[in-house]
Short mmCIF file of C-alpha atoms in Angstrom, two decimals:
data_model
loop_
_atom_site.label_atom_id
_atom_site.label_comp_id
_atom_site.label_asym_id
_atom_site.label_seq_id
_atom_site.Cartn_x
_atom_site.Cartn_y
_atom_site.Cartn_z
CA MET A 56 0.00 0.00 0.00
CA TRP A 57 2.72 2.52 0.95
CA LYS A 58 5.88 2.74 -1.11
CA TYR A 59 8.12 4.19 1.60
CA PRO A 60 8.83 3.32 5.23
CA ILE A 61 6.56 4.95 7.77
CA GLU A 62 7.31 5.62 11.42
CA GLU A 63 5.66 3.13 13.75
CA ASN A 64 4.39 5.82 16.12
CA LEU A 65 2.35 7.17 13.21
CA PHE A 66 0.31 3.94 13.31
CA ASP A 67 -0.12 4.31 17.08
CA LYS A 68 -1.33 7.89 16.69
CA PHE A 69 -3.64 6.92 13.85
CA ALA A 70 -5.06 4.00 15.85
CA LYS A 71 -5.69 6.20 18.89
CA TYR A 72 -7.17 9.22 17.14
CA SER A 73 -9.20 7.25 14.62
CA LYS A 74 -10.91 5.42 17.49
CA ILE A 75 -11.69 8.73 19.24
CA SER A 76 -12.89 10.32 15.99
CA GLY A 77 -14.87 7.20 15.14
CA VAL A 78 -16.81 7.30 18.42
CA ILE A 79 -17.53 11.03 18.01
CA PHE A 80 -18.68 10.50 14.41
CA ILE A 81 -20.92 7.59 15.46
CA ILE A 82 -22.58 9.70 18.18
CA LEU A 83 -23.09 12.65 15.80
CA GLY A 84 -24.42 10.27 13.14
CA ILE A 85 -26.99 8.80 15.51
CA VAL A 86 -28.09 12.31 16.53
CA GLY A 87 -28.45 13.22 12.85
CA ILE A 88 -30.55 10.13 12.13
CA ILE A 89 -32.85 10.72 15.10
CA TYR A 90 -33.17 14.50 14.54
CA PRO A 91 -32.55 15.04 10.79
CA VAL A 92 -34.00 18.55 10.51
CA PHE A 93 -31.89 19.69 13.48
CA MET A 94 -28.78 18.17 11.85
CA ALA A 95 -29.62 19.84 8.53
CA LEU A 96 -30.10 23.26 10.10
CA THR A 97 -26.95 22.81 12.19
CA THR A 98 -24.95 21.88 9.10
CA VAL A 99 -26.33 24.79 7.07
CA THR A 100 -25.68 27.25 9.90
CA PHE A 101 -22.13 25.95 10.40
CA ILE A 102 -21.34 26.27 6.69
CA SER A 103 -22.92 29.74 6.57
CA TRP A 104 -20.73 31.00 9.41
CA ILE A 105 -17.64 29.56 7.70
CA MET A 106 -18.64 31.39 4.51
CA LEU A 107 -19.17 34.62 6.47
CA PHE A 108 -15.74 34.32 8.08
CA ALA A 109 -14.20 33.55 4.66
CA GLY A 110 -15.89 36.61 3.15
CA ILE A 111 -14.69 38.90 5.94
CA THR A 112 -11.18 37.45 5.67
CA ALA A 113 -11.16 37.85 1.87
CA GLY A 114 -12.29 41.45 2.26
CA TYR A 115 -9.59 42.14 4.83
CA PHE A 116 -6.85 40.68 2.63
CA THR A 117 -8.18 42.57 -0.40
CA TRP A 118 -8.10 45.76 1.65
CA GLN A 119 -4.53 45.04 2.80
CA SER A 120 -3.11 43.91 -0.54
CA ASN A 121 -4.91 45.81 -3.30
CA LYS A 122 -7.85 48.09 -2.59
CA ASN A 123 -8.59 48.38 -6.33
CA ASP A 124 -9.00 44.60 -6.84
CA VAL A 125 -12.59 44.39 -8.08
CA ILE A 126 -12.62 40.58 -8.20
CA GLY A 127 -11.35 40.36 -4.62
CA TRP A 128 -14.10 42.70 -3.42
CA LEU A 129 -16.69 40.84 -5.47
CA LYS A 130 -15.64 37.54 -3.93
CA SER A 131 -15.85 38.87 -0.39
CA PHE A 132 -19.22 40.58 -0.95
CA VAL A 133 -20.70 37.47 -2.59
CA LEU A 134 -19.50 35.25 0.26
CA ILE A 135 -20.82 37.64 2.90
CA GLY A 136 -24.13 38.17 1.07
CA ILE A 137 -24.82 34.48 0.48
CA SER A 138 -23.84 33.56 4.03
CA LEU A 139 -26.13 36.21 5.53
CA TYR A 140 -28.97 35.09 3.26
CA ILE A 141 -28.53 31.44 4.29
CA ILE A 142 -28.27 32.38 7.98
CA ASN A 143 -31.60 34.23 7.68
CA TYR A 144 -33.32 31.61 5.44
CA PRO A 145 -31.80 28.27 6.42
CA MET A 146 -34.39 26.10 4.64
CA ILE A 147 -33.38 27.55 1.26
CA GLY A 148 -29.79 26.91 2.28
CA ALA A 149 -30.71 23.31 3.14
CA ALA A 150 -32.09 22.78 -0.37
CA SER A 151 -28.95 24.21 -1.96
CA LEU A 152 -26.72 22.34 0.43
CA GLY A 153 -28.58 19.15 -0.37
CA LEU A 154 -27.70 19.39 -4.02
CA LEU A 155 -24.06 20.09 -3.17
CA LEU A 156 -24.02 17.22 -0.67
CA SER A 157 -25.34 14.79 -3.25
CA ILE A 158 -22.38 15.70 -5.47
CA PHE A 159 -20.09 15.28 -2.46
CA PHE A 160 -21.52 11.83 -1.71
CA PHE A 161 -20.89 10.69 -5.28
CA ILE A 162 -17.28 11.88 -5.04
CA ASP A 163 -16.97 10.29 -1.56
CA GLY A 164 -18.28 7.03 -3.01
CA PHE A 165 -15.66 7.00 -5.77
CA ALA A 166 -12.90 7.85 -3.27
CA GLY A 167 -14.13 5.09 -0.93
CA VAL A 168 -14.05 2.52 -3.74
CA PHE A 169 -10.48 3.43 -4.62
CA LEU A 170 -9.43 3.48 -0.96
CA SER A 171 -10.99 0.08 -0.30
CA LEU A 172 -9.36 -1.42 -3.38
CA SER A 173 -5.97 -0.05 -2.30
CA MET A 174 -6.41 -1.65 1.15
CA ARG A 175 -7.38 -5.02 -0.28
CA PRO A 176 -6.76 -7.85 0.94
CA ASN A 177 -6.41 -6.31 4.44
CA LYS A 178 -9.39 -6.88 6.68
CA PRO A 179 -11.07 -3.43 6.87
CA TRP A 180 -11.22 -3.03 3.08
CA ILE A 181 -14.77 -4.38 3.00
CA LEU A 182 -15.98 -1.74 5.47
CA TRP A 183 -14.57 1.02 3.28
CA MET A 184 -16.32 -0.58 0.29
CA ILE A 185 -19.62 -0.70 2.21
CA ASN A 186 -19.06 2.94 3.18
CA ALA A 187 -18.58 3.79 -0.51
CA ILE A 188 -21.74 1.93 -1.52
CA PHE A 189 -23.73 3.79 1.15
CA SER A 190 -22.30 7.09 -0.10
CA PHE A 191 -23.51 6.27 -3.62
CA ALA A 192 -26.93 5.23 -2.29
CA ILE A 193 -27.27 8.42 -0.25
CA GLY A 194 -26.36 10.55 -3.28
CA ILE A 195 -28.98 8.79 -5.41
CA LEU A 196 -31.59 9.07 -2.65
CA PHE A 197 -31.13 12.78 -2.41
CA ILE A 198 -31.23 13.42 -6.15
CA LEU A 199 -34.54 11.54 -6.36
CA SER A 200 -36.22 13.58 -3.59
CA TRP A 201 -34.69 17.02 -4.18
CA PRO A 202 -35.84 19.80 -3.36
CA PHE A 203 -39.08 18.78 -1.59
CA ASN A 204 -37.55 16.88 1.32
CA SER A 205 -34.27 18.78 1.44
CA ALA A 206 -34.03 19.55 5.16
CA TYR A 207 -35.07 16.06 6.19
CA ILE A 208 -32.83 14.31 3.67
CA VAL A 209 -29.81 16.57 4.35
CA GLY A 210 -29.99 15.69 8.05
CA LEU A 211 -30.31 11.98 7.26
CA LEU A 212 -27.50 12.15 4.70
CA VAL A 213 -25.14 13.83 7.10
CA GLY A 214 -26.21 11.52 9.94
CA PHE A 215 -25.75 8.28 7.99
CA SER A 216 -22.48 9.47 6.47
CA LEU A 217 -21.10 10.37 9.90
CA LEU A 218 -22.30 7.04 11.31
CA PHE A 219 -20.63 4.93 8.63
CA ASP A 220 -17.48 7.06 8.56
CA GLY A 221 -17.30 6.60 12.34
CA ILE A 222 -17.68 2.83 12.04
CA ALA A 223 -14.96 2.71 9.38
CA LEU A 224 -12.63 4.89 11.47
CA LEU A 225 -13.25 2.85 14.60
CA SER A 226 -12.58 -0.45 12.84
CA GLY A 227 -9.48 1.01 11.16
CA GLY A 228 -8.18 2.13 14.55
CA PHE A 229 -8.64 -1.34 16.01
CA TYR A 230 -7.04 -2.91 12.93
CA PHE A 231 -3.94 -0.71 13.04
CA LYS A 232 -3.59 -1.27 16.77
CA LYS A 233 -3.73 -5.02 16.12
CA ILE A 234 -1.11 -5.04 13.36
CA MET A 235 1.29 -3.02 15.52
CA LYS A 236 1.51 -5.84 18.09
#
């Protein structure tokens, strides 16, 4: 799998932190499955605040570097404007985010297939393949129900993705801990 030697403590760190991350992802995934609209609105709000911060930062750097940079100002105003709009109307943001997430899940599915095939014949490869198949299924599910059930489906998508990513991380952590012995 790797073409160069890797430090053994890297495996220990990965095993430790992937187990911790896996448990956190599993808990967040279960919360998202039980309360999908809450998870959708939380996700949209989180992304909106990141966009707002990015817009303010882009404006600051445009101000510092070149005050006449029209494209820099346009970028910062668009980011700030869209983020404020989504913060004030999160259901519209959930519909837009749903379409973007479906694209993400298709890309995640392809990446999961390639990752699982690169790990083959090691034991956790099948979990990464199952994770990839679920990512594809979630992407298809959302495309079929968009935009009518956007908030509900976004929360479920994020919840199931976090759940299966957490399971894969947890099993990978146990696997790497086992091979280090």
